[in-house]
Amino acid sequence: MFQAVLFDLDGVITETSEYHYQAWKMLASGLGIKLNRAVNEQLKGVSREDSLKIILRYGGRENDFSESEFQALAAKKNNYYVESIQNVSPKDLFPGIAALLEELQTHQIKIALASASKNGSFLIERLGIKDYFDAIADPSQVEHGKPAPDIFLAAASKIGVSPDKCIGVEDAAAGIAAIKAAGMLPVGVGSPNVLGEDIAIVTTTAALTFNYLKKVWSE
Ligand code: BG6
Ligand code: MG
């Protein structure tokens, strides 16, 4: 049996991936870059700095900013984003997530957050689910962002569970790659076109139940 479930946050627990997109779009449009959802798909799960690099490259502006200007742009995006999440509340939890956390806790399965977001701790507090989490991996302490396995390995290490006893839940291609690289079992939220045909995928988090995870684990 699996002993832990490691959750991504944005796009898995709540719809904040849309807020990230809107914040990037606003920043990009100020730079004369028109973002679209196809480009945004590459940003999902990716750190703030790496996302900005992808956007500047996409807009052909990767050589236009000094290091301090780059950092200022990243901070500006974060300000837009932080403003948009101030009113997040428990009713913004995706369907089934509260019930799943409760079930996992009842069955003594450890729960950890493996989000690339430095706003993760604030959000799970706002969502009213912080107490379920045995650990929150700190993205500022890992060397490589997703698709590297670091954040998932850090989460597993914090709860003292071996990676081969962990399930990772993700909505981003970079995140699924990170879970696989960590030697964990991936469960995707979204579509096989984006996440791959070779893994278990739910189209809605309402389908993410303890029984479903047990079934996926035993297959
Ligand atoms: C990930 C999101 O969870 O966190 C990305 O999918 C985001 O879109 C990344 O860029 C970093 O988030 P933050 O809040 O630290 O800028
Ligand atoms: Mg995500």
PDB file of C-alpha atoms and ligand atoms in Angstrom:
ATOM      1  CA  MET A   1       0.000   0.000   0.000  1.00  0.00           C
ATOM      2  CA  PHE A   2       1.042   3.599  -0.514  1.00  0.00           C
ATOM      3  CA  GLN A   3       1.952   5.500   2.629  1.00  0.00           C
ATOM      4  CA  ALA A   4       1.730   9.088   1.429  1.00  0.00           C
ATOM      5  CA  VAL A   5       0.047  11.336  -1.091  1.00  0.00           C
ATOM      6  CA  LEU A   6       1.999  14.367  -2.285  1.00  0.00           C
ATOM      7  CA  PHE A   7      -0.149  17.102  -3.734  1.00  0.00           C
ATOM      8  CA  ASP A   8       0.577  19.774  -6.233  1.00  0.00           C
ATOM      9  CA  LEU A   9      -1.484  22.864  -5.386  1.00  0.00           C
ATOM     10  CA  ASP A  10      -2.295  25.112  -8.343  1.00  0.00           C
ATOM     11  CA  GLY A  11      -4.764  23.305 -10.590  1.00  0.00           C
ATOM     12  CA  VAL A  12      -5.077  20.269  -8.287  1.00  0.00           C
ATOM     13  CA  ILE A  13      -6.392  21.583  -4.982  1.00  0.00           C
ATOM     14  CA  THR A  14      -7.846  24.828  -6.288  1.00  0.00           C
ATOM     15  CA  GLU A  15      -8.179  26.859  -9.484  1.00  0.00           C
ATOM     16  CA  THR A  16      -5.266  29.236  -8.833  1.00  0.00           C
ATOM     17  CA  SER A  17      -3.559  28.143 -12.069  1.00  0.00           C
ATOM     18  CA  GLU A  18      -6.042  30.481 -13.776  1.00  0.00           C
ATOM     19  CA  TYR A  19      -4.915  33.371 -11.538  1.00  0.00           C
ATOM     20  CA  HIS A  20      -1.278  32.641 -12.387  1.00  0.00           C
ATOM     21  CA  TYR A  21      -2.230  32.785 -16.070  1.00  0.00           C
ATOM     22  CA  GLN A  22      -4.082  36.088 -15.720  1.00  0.00           C
ATOM     23  CA  ALA A  23      -1.169  37.621 -13.776  1.00  0.00           C
ATOM     24  CA  TRP A  24       1.375  36.494 -16.391  1.00  0.00           C
ATOM     25  CA  LYS A  25      -0.881  37.762 -19.166  1.00  0.00           C
ATOM     26  CA  MET A  26      -1.052  41.181 -17.559  1.00  0.00           C
ATOM     27  CA  LEU A  27       2.707  41.339 -17.087  1.00  0.00           C
ATOM     28  CA  ALA A  28       3.397  40.079 -20.625  1.00  0.00           C
ATOM     29  CA  SER A  29       0.992  42.506 -22.244  1.00  0.00           C
ATOM     30  CA  GLY A  30       2.874  45.372 -20.566  1.00  0.00           C
ATOM     31  CA  LEU A  31       5.970  44.059 -22.364  1.00  0.00           C
ATOM     32  CA  GLY A  32       4.209  43.815 -25.722  1.00  0.00           C
ATOM     33  CA  ILE A  33       3.959  40.022 -25.516  1.00  0.00           C
ATOM     34  CA  LYS A  34       0.616  38.374 -26.153  1.00  0.00           C
ATOM     35  CA  LEU A  35       0.308  35.192 -24.099  1.00  0.00           C
ATOM     36  CA  ASN A  36      -2.117  32.430 -24.976  1.00  0.00           C
ATOM     37  CA  ARG A  37      -3.264  29.244 -23.287  1.00  0.00           C
ATOM     38  CA  ALA A  38      -0.958  27.039 -25.363  1.00  0.00           C
ATOM     39  CA  VAL A  39       2.095  28.916 -24.040  1.00  0.00           C
ATOM     40  CA  ASN A  40       0.552  28.895 -20.573  1.00  0.00           C
ATOM     41  CA  GLU A  41       0.483  25.107 -20.604  1.00  0.00           C
ATOM     42  CA  GLN A  42       4.319  25.221 -20.592  1.00  0.00           C
ATOM     43  CA  LEU A  43       4.254  27.465 -17.518  1.00  0.00           C
ATOM     44  CA  LYS A  44       2.153  25.159 -15.356  1.00  0.00           C
ATOM     45  CA  GLY A  45       4.149  23.718 -12.486  1.00  0.00           C
ATOM     46  CA  VAL A  46       7.184  25.777 -13.482  1.00  0.00           C
ATOM     47  CA  SER A  47       8.822  28.181 -11.011  1.00  0.00           C
ATOM     48  CA  ARG A  48       8.226  31.947 -11.198  1.00  0.00           C
ATOM     49  CA  GLU A  49      11.698  32.667 -12.611  1.00  0.00           C
ATOM     50  CA  ASP A  50      11.632  29.805 -15.139  1.00  0.00           C
ATOM     51  CA  SER A  51       8.146  30.886 -16.245  1.00  0.00           C
ATOM     52  CA  LEU A  52       9.376  34.422 -16.873  1.00  0.00           C
ATOM     53  CA  LYS A  53      12.293  33.077 -18.920  1.00  0.00           C
ATOM     54  CA  ILE A  54       9.882  31.043 -21.071  1.00  0.00           C
ATOM     55  CA  ILE A  55       7.653  34.097 -21.625  1.00  0.00           C
ATOM     56  CA  LEU A  56      10.534  36.414 -22.548  1.00  0.00           C
ATOM     57  CA  ARG A  57      11.930  33.806 -24.934  1.00  0.00           C
ATOM     58  CA  TYR A  58       8.485  33.355 -26.477  1.00  0.00           C
ATOM     59  CA  GLY A  59       8.213  37.126 -26.980  1.00  0.00           C
ATOM     60  CA  GLY A  60      11.757  37.401 -28.355  1.00  0.00           C
ATOM     61  CA  ARG A  61      12.790  39.621 -25.436  1.00  0.00           C
ATOM     62  CA  GLU A  62      15.091  37.277 -23.530  1.00  0.00           C
ATOM     63  CA  ASN A  63      18.112  39.594 -23.883  1.00  0.00           C
ATOM     64  CA  ASP A  64      16.328  42.848 -23.116  1.00  0.00           C
ATOM     65  CA  PHE A  65      16.530  42.884 -19.317  1.00  0.00           C
ATOM     66  CA  SER A  66      19.288  43.058 -16.723  1.00  0.00           C
ATOM     67  CA  GLU A  67      19.234  40.680 -13.760  1.00  0.00           C
ATOM     68  CA  SER A  68      17.665  43.318 -11.512  1.00  0.00           C
ATOM     69  CA  GLU A  69      15.045  44.232 -14.145  1.00  0.00           C
ATOM     70  CA  PHE A  70      14.274  40.529 -14.502  1.00  0.00           C
ATOM     71  CA  GLN A  71      13.776  40.206 -10.740  1.00  0.00           C
ATOM     72  CA  ALA A  72      11.558  43.306 -10.752  1.00  0.00           C
ATOM     73  CA  LEU A  73       9.372  41.776 -13.466  1.00  0.00           C
ATOM     74  CA  ALA A  74       9.043  38.536 -11.481  1.00  0.00           C
ATOM     75  CA  ALA A  75       8.087  40.552  -8.393  1.00  0.00           C
ATOM     76  CA  LYS A  76       5.525  42.535 -10.370  1.00  0.00           C
ATOM     77  CA  LYS A  77       3.844  39.353 -11.583  1.00  0.00           C
ATOM     78  CA  ASN A  78       3.792  38.063  -8.017  1.00  0.00           C
ATOM     79  CA  ASN A  79       2.139  41.280  -6.841  1.00  0.00           C
ATOM     80  CA  TYR A  80      -0.641  40.854  -9.418  1.00  0.00           C
ATOM     81  CA  TYR A  81      -1.014  37.234  -8.379  1.00  0.00           C
ATOM     82  CA  VAL A  82      -0.981  37.839  -4.633  1.00  0.00           C
ATOM     83  CA  GLU A  83      -3.642  40.504  -5.073  1.00  0.00           C
ATOM     84  CA  SER A  84      -5.862  38.034  -6.913  1.00  0.00           C
ATOM     85  CA  ILE A  85      -5.683  35.345  -4.205  1.00  0.00           C
ATOM     86  CA  GLN A  86      -6.527  37.498  -1.189  1.00  0.00           C
ATOM     87  CA  ASN A  87     -10.151  36.371  -1.142  1.00  0.00           C
ATOM     88  CA  VAL A  88      -9.537  32.660  -1.624  1.00  0.00           C
ATOM     89  CA  SER A  89     -11.596  30.703   0.884  1.00  0.00           C
ATOM     90  CA  PRO A  90     -12.605  27.097   1.643  1.00  0.00           C
ATOM     91  CA  LYS A  91     -15.342  27.304  -0.965  1.00  0.00           C
ATOM     92  CA  ASP A  92     -12.624  27.531  -3.628  1.00  0.00           C
ATOM     93  CA  LEU A  93     -11.455  23.983  -2.923  1.00  0.00           C
ATOM     94  CA  PHE A  94     -11.894  21.757  -5.947  1.00  0.00           C
ATOM     95  CA  PRO A  95     -14.637  19.119  -5.632  1.00  0.00           C
ATOM     96  CA  GLY A  96     -13.712  16.079  -3.579  1.00  0.00           C
ATOM     97  CA  ILE A  97     -10.459  17.480  -2.180  1.00  0.00           C
ATOM     98  CA  ALA A  98     -11.721  18.079   1.366  1.00  0.00           C
ATOM     99  CA  ALA A  99     -13.272  14.602   1.468  1.00  0.00           C
ATOM    100  CA  LEU A 100     -10.090  13.001   0.117  1.00  0.00           C
ATOM    101  CA  LEU A 101      -7.890  14.719   2.718  1.00  0.00           C
ATOM    102  CA  GLU A 102     -10.249  13.534   5.432  1.00  0.00           C
ATOM    103  CA  GLU A 103     -10.201   9.945   4.112  1.00  0.00           C
ATOM    104  CA  LEU A 104      -6.411   9.902   3.817  1.00  0.00           C
ATOM    105  CA  GLN A 105      -6.046  11.145   7.361  1.00  0.00           C
ATOM    106  CA  THR A 106      -8.510   8.528   8.633  1.00  0.00           C
ATOM    107  CA  HIS A 107      -6.415   5.817   6.975  1.00  0.00           C
ATOM    108  CA  GLN A 108      -3.194   7.277   8.389  1.00  0.00           C
ATOM    109  CA  ILE A 109      -1.811   8.101   4.974  1.00  0.00           C
ATOM    110  CA  LYS A 110       0.642  10.990   5.189  1.00  0.00           C
ATOM    111  CA  ILE A 111      -0.171  14.161   3.287  1.00  0.00           C
ATOM    112  CA  ALA A 112       2.358  16.644   1.943  1.00  0.00           C
ATOM    113  CA  LEU A 113       2.445  19.631  -0.365  1.00  0.00           C
ATOM    114  CA  ALA A 114       4.879  19.536  -3.284  1.00  0.00           C
ATOM    115  CA  SER A 115       4.065  22.814  -4.981  1.00  0.00           C
ATOM    116  CA  ALA A 116       6.519  25.022  -6.852  1.00  0.00           C
ATOM    117  CA  SER A 117       4.679  28.027  -5.467  1.00  0.00           C
ATOM    118  CA  LYS A 118       6.135  30.214  -2.748  1.00  0.00           C
ATOM    119  CA  ASN A 119       2.530  31.200  -2.020  1.00  0.00           C
ATOM    120  CA  GLY A 120       1.556  27.598  -1.225  1.00  0.00           C
ATOM    121  CA  SER A 121       1.565  27.905   2.534  1.00  0.00           C
ATOM    122  CA  PHE A 122      -0.587  31.069   2.433  1.00  0.00           C
ATOM    123  CA  LEU A 123      -3.084  29.372   0.118  1.00  0.00           C
ATOM    124  CA  ILE A 124      -3.631  26.168   2.050  1.00  0.00           C
ATOM    125  CA  GLU A 125      -4.173  28.331   5.101  1.00  0.00           C
ATOM    126  CA  ARG A 126      -6.788  30.415   3.242  1.00  0.00           C
ATOM    127  CA  LEU A 127      -8.389  27.205   1.964  1.00  0.00           C
ATOM    128  CA  GLY A 128      -8.719  25.961   5.534  1.00  0.00           C
ATOM    129  CA  ILE A 129      -6.826  22.686   4.934  1.00  0.00           C
ATOM    130  CA  LYS A 130      -3.436  23.413   6.479  1.00  0.00           C
ATOM    131  CA  ASP A 131      -3.984  21.071   9.429  1.00  0.00           C
ATOM    132  CA  TYR A 132      -4.243  18.047   7.131  1.00  0.00           C
ATOM    133  CA  PHE A 133      -0.697  18.551   5.884  1.00  0.00           C
ATOM    134  CA  ASP A 134       2.119  16.699   7.606  1.00  0.00           C
ATOM    135  CA  ALA A 135       4.643  18.727   5.623  1.00  0.00           C
ATOM    136  CA  ILE A 136       5.014  21.487   3.076  1.00  0.00           C
ATOM    137  CA  ALA A 137       8.104  21.169   0.915  1.00  0.00           C
ATOM    138  CA  ASP A 138       9.805  24.540   0.555  1.00  0.00           C
ATOM    139  CA  PRO A 139      10.357  25.387  -3.124  1.00  0.00           C
ATOM    140  CA  SER A 140      12.971  27.998  -2.235  1.00  0.00           C
ATOM    141  CA  GLN A 141      15.116  25.257  -0.689  1.00  0.00           C
ATOM    142  CA  VAL A 142      15.290  22.908  -3.681  1.00  0.00           C
ATOM    143  CA  GLU A 143      17.934  23.192  -6.339  1.00  0.00           C
ATOM    144  CA  HIS A 144      15.926  22.293  -9.439  1.00  0.00           C
ATOM    145  CA  GLY A 145      12.284  23.042 -10.172  1.00  0.00           C
ATOM    146  CA  LYS A 146       9.817  20.713 -11.901  1.00  0.00           C
ATOM    147  CA  PRO A 147      10.274  18.706 -14.175  1.00  0.00           C
ATOM    148  CA  ALA A 148      13.210  17.771 -11.885  1.00  0.00           C
ATOM    149  CA  PRO A 149      12.130  15.516  -8.990  1.00  0.00           C
ATOM    150  CA  ASP A 150      13.564  17.722  -6.204  1.00  0.00           C
ATOM    151  CA  ILE A 151      10.363  19.147  -4.705  1.00  0.00           C
ATOM    152  CA  PHE A 152       8.645  15.730  -4.575  1.00  0.00           C
ATOM    153  CA  LEU A 153      11.749  14.141  -3.038  1.00  0.00           C
ATOM    154  CA  ALA A 154      11.931  16.974  -0.499  1.00  0.00           C
ATOM    155  CA  ALA A 155       8.270  16.430   0.437  1.00  0.00           C
ATOM    156  CA  ALA A 156       8.775  12.660   0.868  1.00  0.00           C
ATOM    157  CA  SER A 157      11.884  13.218   2.928  1.00  0.00           C
ATOM    158  CA  LYS A 158      10.091  15.684   5.227  1.00  0.00           C
ATOM    159  CA  ILE A 159       7.432  13.096   6.082  1.00  0.00           C
ATOM    160  CA  GLY A 160       9.931  10.234   6.215  1.00  0.00           C
ATOM    161  CA  VAL A 161       8.284   8.098   3.522  1.00  0.00           C
ATOM    162  CA  SER A 162      10.274   6.297   0.845  1.00  0.00           C
ATOM    163  CA  PRO A 163       9.527   7.623  -2.680  1.00  0.00           C
ATOM    164  CA  ASP A 164       8.369   4.202  -3.861  1.00  0.00           C
ATOM    165  CA  LYS A 165       5.557   4.382  -1.300  1.00  0.00           C
ATOM    166  CA  CYS A 166       4.300   7.763  -2.518  1.00  0.00           C
ATOM    167  CA  ILE A 167       1.586   8.850  -4.918  1.00  0.00           C
ATOM    168  CA  GLY A 168       2.005  12.282  -6.520  1.00  0.00           C
ATOM    169  CA  VAL A 169      -0.988  14.207  -7.856  1.00  0.00           C
ATOM    170  CA  GLU A 170      -0.417  16.785 -10.600  1.00  0.00           C
ATOM    171  CA  ASP A 171      -2.169  18.766 -13.335  1.00  0.00           C
ATOM    172  CA  ALA A 172       0.966  19.817 -15.232  1.00  0.00           C
ATOM    173  CA  ALA A 173       3.179  17.930 -17.660  1.00  0.00           C
ATOM    174  CA  ALA A 174       6.276  19.222 -15.826  1.00  0.00           C
ATOM    175  CA  GLY A 175       4.833  17.901 -12.565  1.00  0.00           C
ATOM    176  CA  ILE A 176       4.080  14.423 -13.913  1.00  0.00           C
ATOM    177  CA  ALA A 177       7.657  14.263 -15.223  1.00  0.00           C
ATOM    178  CA  ALA A 178       8.911  15.280 -11.765  1.00  0.00           C
ATOM    179  CA  ILE A 179       6.860  12.551 -10.041  1.00  0.00           C
ATOM    180  CA  LYS A 180       8.133   9.912 -12.457  1.00  0.00           C
ATOM    181  CA  ALA A 181      11.718  11.090 -12.011  1.00  0.00           C
ATOM    182  CA  ALA A 182      11.252  10.821  -8.231  1.00  0.00           C
ATOM    183  CA  GLY A 183      10.259   7.152  -8.607  1.00  0.00           C
ATOM    184  CA  MET A 184       6.712   7.783  -7.372  1.00  0.00           C
ATOM    185  CA  LEU A 185       3.350   6.802  -8.810  1.00  0.00           C
ATOM    186  CA  PRO A 186       1.769   9.700 -10.726  1.00  0.00           C
ATOM    187  CA  VAL A 187      -1.939  10.477 -10.853  1.00  0.00           C
ATOM    188  CA  GLY A 188      -2.899  13.214 -13.291  1.00  0.00           C
ATOM    189  CA  VAL A 189      -5.737  15.710 -13.144  1.00  0.00           C
ATOM    190  CA  GLY A 190      -6.615  16.797 -16.661  1.00  0.00           C
ATOM    191  CA  SER A 191      -6.291  15.251 -20.072  1.00  0.00           C
ATOM    192  CA  PRO A 192      -4.107  12.439 -21.502  1.00  0.00           C
ATOM    193  CA  ASN A 193      -3.208  14.723 -24.439  1.00  0.00           C
ATOM    194  CA  VAL A 194      -1.325  16.971 -22.050  1.00  0.00           C
ATOM    195  CA  LEU A 195      -0.258  14.551 -19.317  1.00  0.00           C
ATOM    196  CA  GLY A 196       0.400  11.363 -21.300  1.00  0.00           C
ATOM    197  CA  GLU A 197      -1.453   8.166 -22.141  1.00  0.00           C
ATOM    198  CA  ASP A 198       0.666   6.038 -19.807  1.00  0.00           C
ATOM    199  CA  ILE A 199      -0.588   7.213 -16.410  1.00  0.00           C
ATOM    200  CA  ALA A 200      -3.805   7.185 -14.376  1.00  0.00           C
ATOM    201  CA  ILE A 201      -5.780  10.364 -15.052  1.00  0.00           C
ATOM    202  CA  VAL A 202      -8.977  11.844 -13.669  1.00  0.00           C
ATOM    203  CA  THR A 203     -10.790  14.611 -15.522  1.00  0.00           C
ATOM    204  CA  THR A 204     -12.217  16.011 -12.296  1.00  0.00           C
ATOM    205  CA  THR A 205     -10.902  15.960  -8.738  1.00  0.00           C
ATOM    206  CA  ALA A 206     -14.322  14.653  -7.677  1.00  0.00           C
ATOM    207  CA  ALA A 207     -13.059  11.262  -8.903  1.00  0.00           C
ATOM    208  CA  LEU A 208      -9.997  11.408  -6.619  1.00  0.00           C
ATOM    209  CA  THR A 209     -11.163   9.194  -3.789  1.00  0.00           C
ATOM    210  CA  PHE A 210      -9.196   6.950  -1.455  1.00  0.00           C
ATOM    211  CA  ASN A 211     -10.710   3.917  -3.221  1.00  0.00           C
ATOM    212  CA  TYR A 212      -9.642   5.257  -6.600  1.00  0.00           C
ATOM    213  CA  LEU A 213      -6.055   5.744  -5.380  1.00  0.00           C
ATOM    214  CA  LYS A 214      -6.055   2.215  -3.904  1.00  0.00           C
ATOM    215  CA  LYS A 215      -7.223   0.857  -7.240  1.00  0.00           C
ATOM    216  CA  VAL A 216      -4.538   2.749  -9.177  1.00  0.00           C
ATOM    217  CA  TRP A 217      -1.893   1.571  -6.690  1.00  0.00           C
ATOM    218  CA  SER A 218      -2.857  -2.083  -7.042  1.00  0.00           C
ATOM    219  CA  GLU A 219      -2.784  -2.033 -10.856  1.00  0.00           C
TER     220      GLU A 219
HETATM  221  C1  BG6 B   1       3.205  26.438  -9.624  1.00  0.00           C
HETATM  222  C2  BG6 B   1       2.319  27.017 -10.712  1.00  0.00           C
HETATM  223  O1  BG6 B   1       2.429  25.702  -8.751  1.00  0.00           O
HETATM  224  O2  BG6 B   1       3.866  27.478  -8.918  1.00  0.00           O
HETATM  225  C3  BG6 B   1       3.127  27.935 -11.623  1.00  0.00           C
HETATM  226  O3  BG6 B   1       1.756  25.966 -11.489  1.00  0.00           O
HETATM  227  C4  BG6 B   1       3.831  28.993 -10.779  1.00  0.00           C
HETATM  228  O4  BG6 B   1       2.250  28.540 -12.548  1.00  0.00           O
HETATM  229  C5  BG6 B   1       4.691  28.321  -9.715  1.00  0.00           C
HETATM  230  O5  BG6 B   1       4.664  29.795 -11.604  1.00  0.00           O
HETATM  231  C6  BG6 B   1       5.440  29.316  -8.827  1.00  0.00           C
HETATM  232  O6  BG6 B   1       4.496  30.030  -8.070  1.00  0.00           O
HETATM  233  P1  BG6 B   1       4.828  31.335  -7.223  1.00  0.00           P
HETATM  234  O7  BG6 B   1       3.542  31.554  -6.454  1.00  0.00           O
HETATM  235  O8  BG6 B   1       5.973  31.013  -6.340  1.00  0.00           O
HETATM  236  O9  BG6 B   1       5.130  32.407  -8.192  1.00  0.00           O
HETATM  237 MG    MG B   2      -0.330  22.587 -10.867  1.00  0.00          MG
END
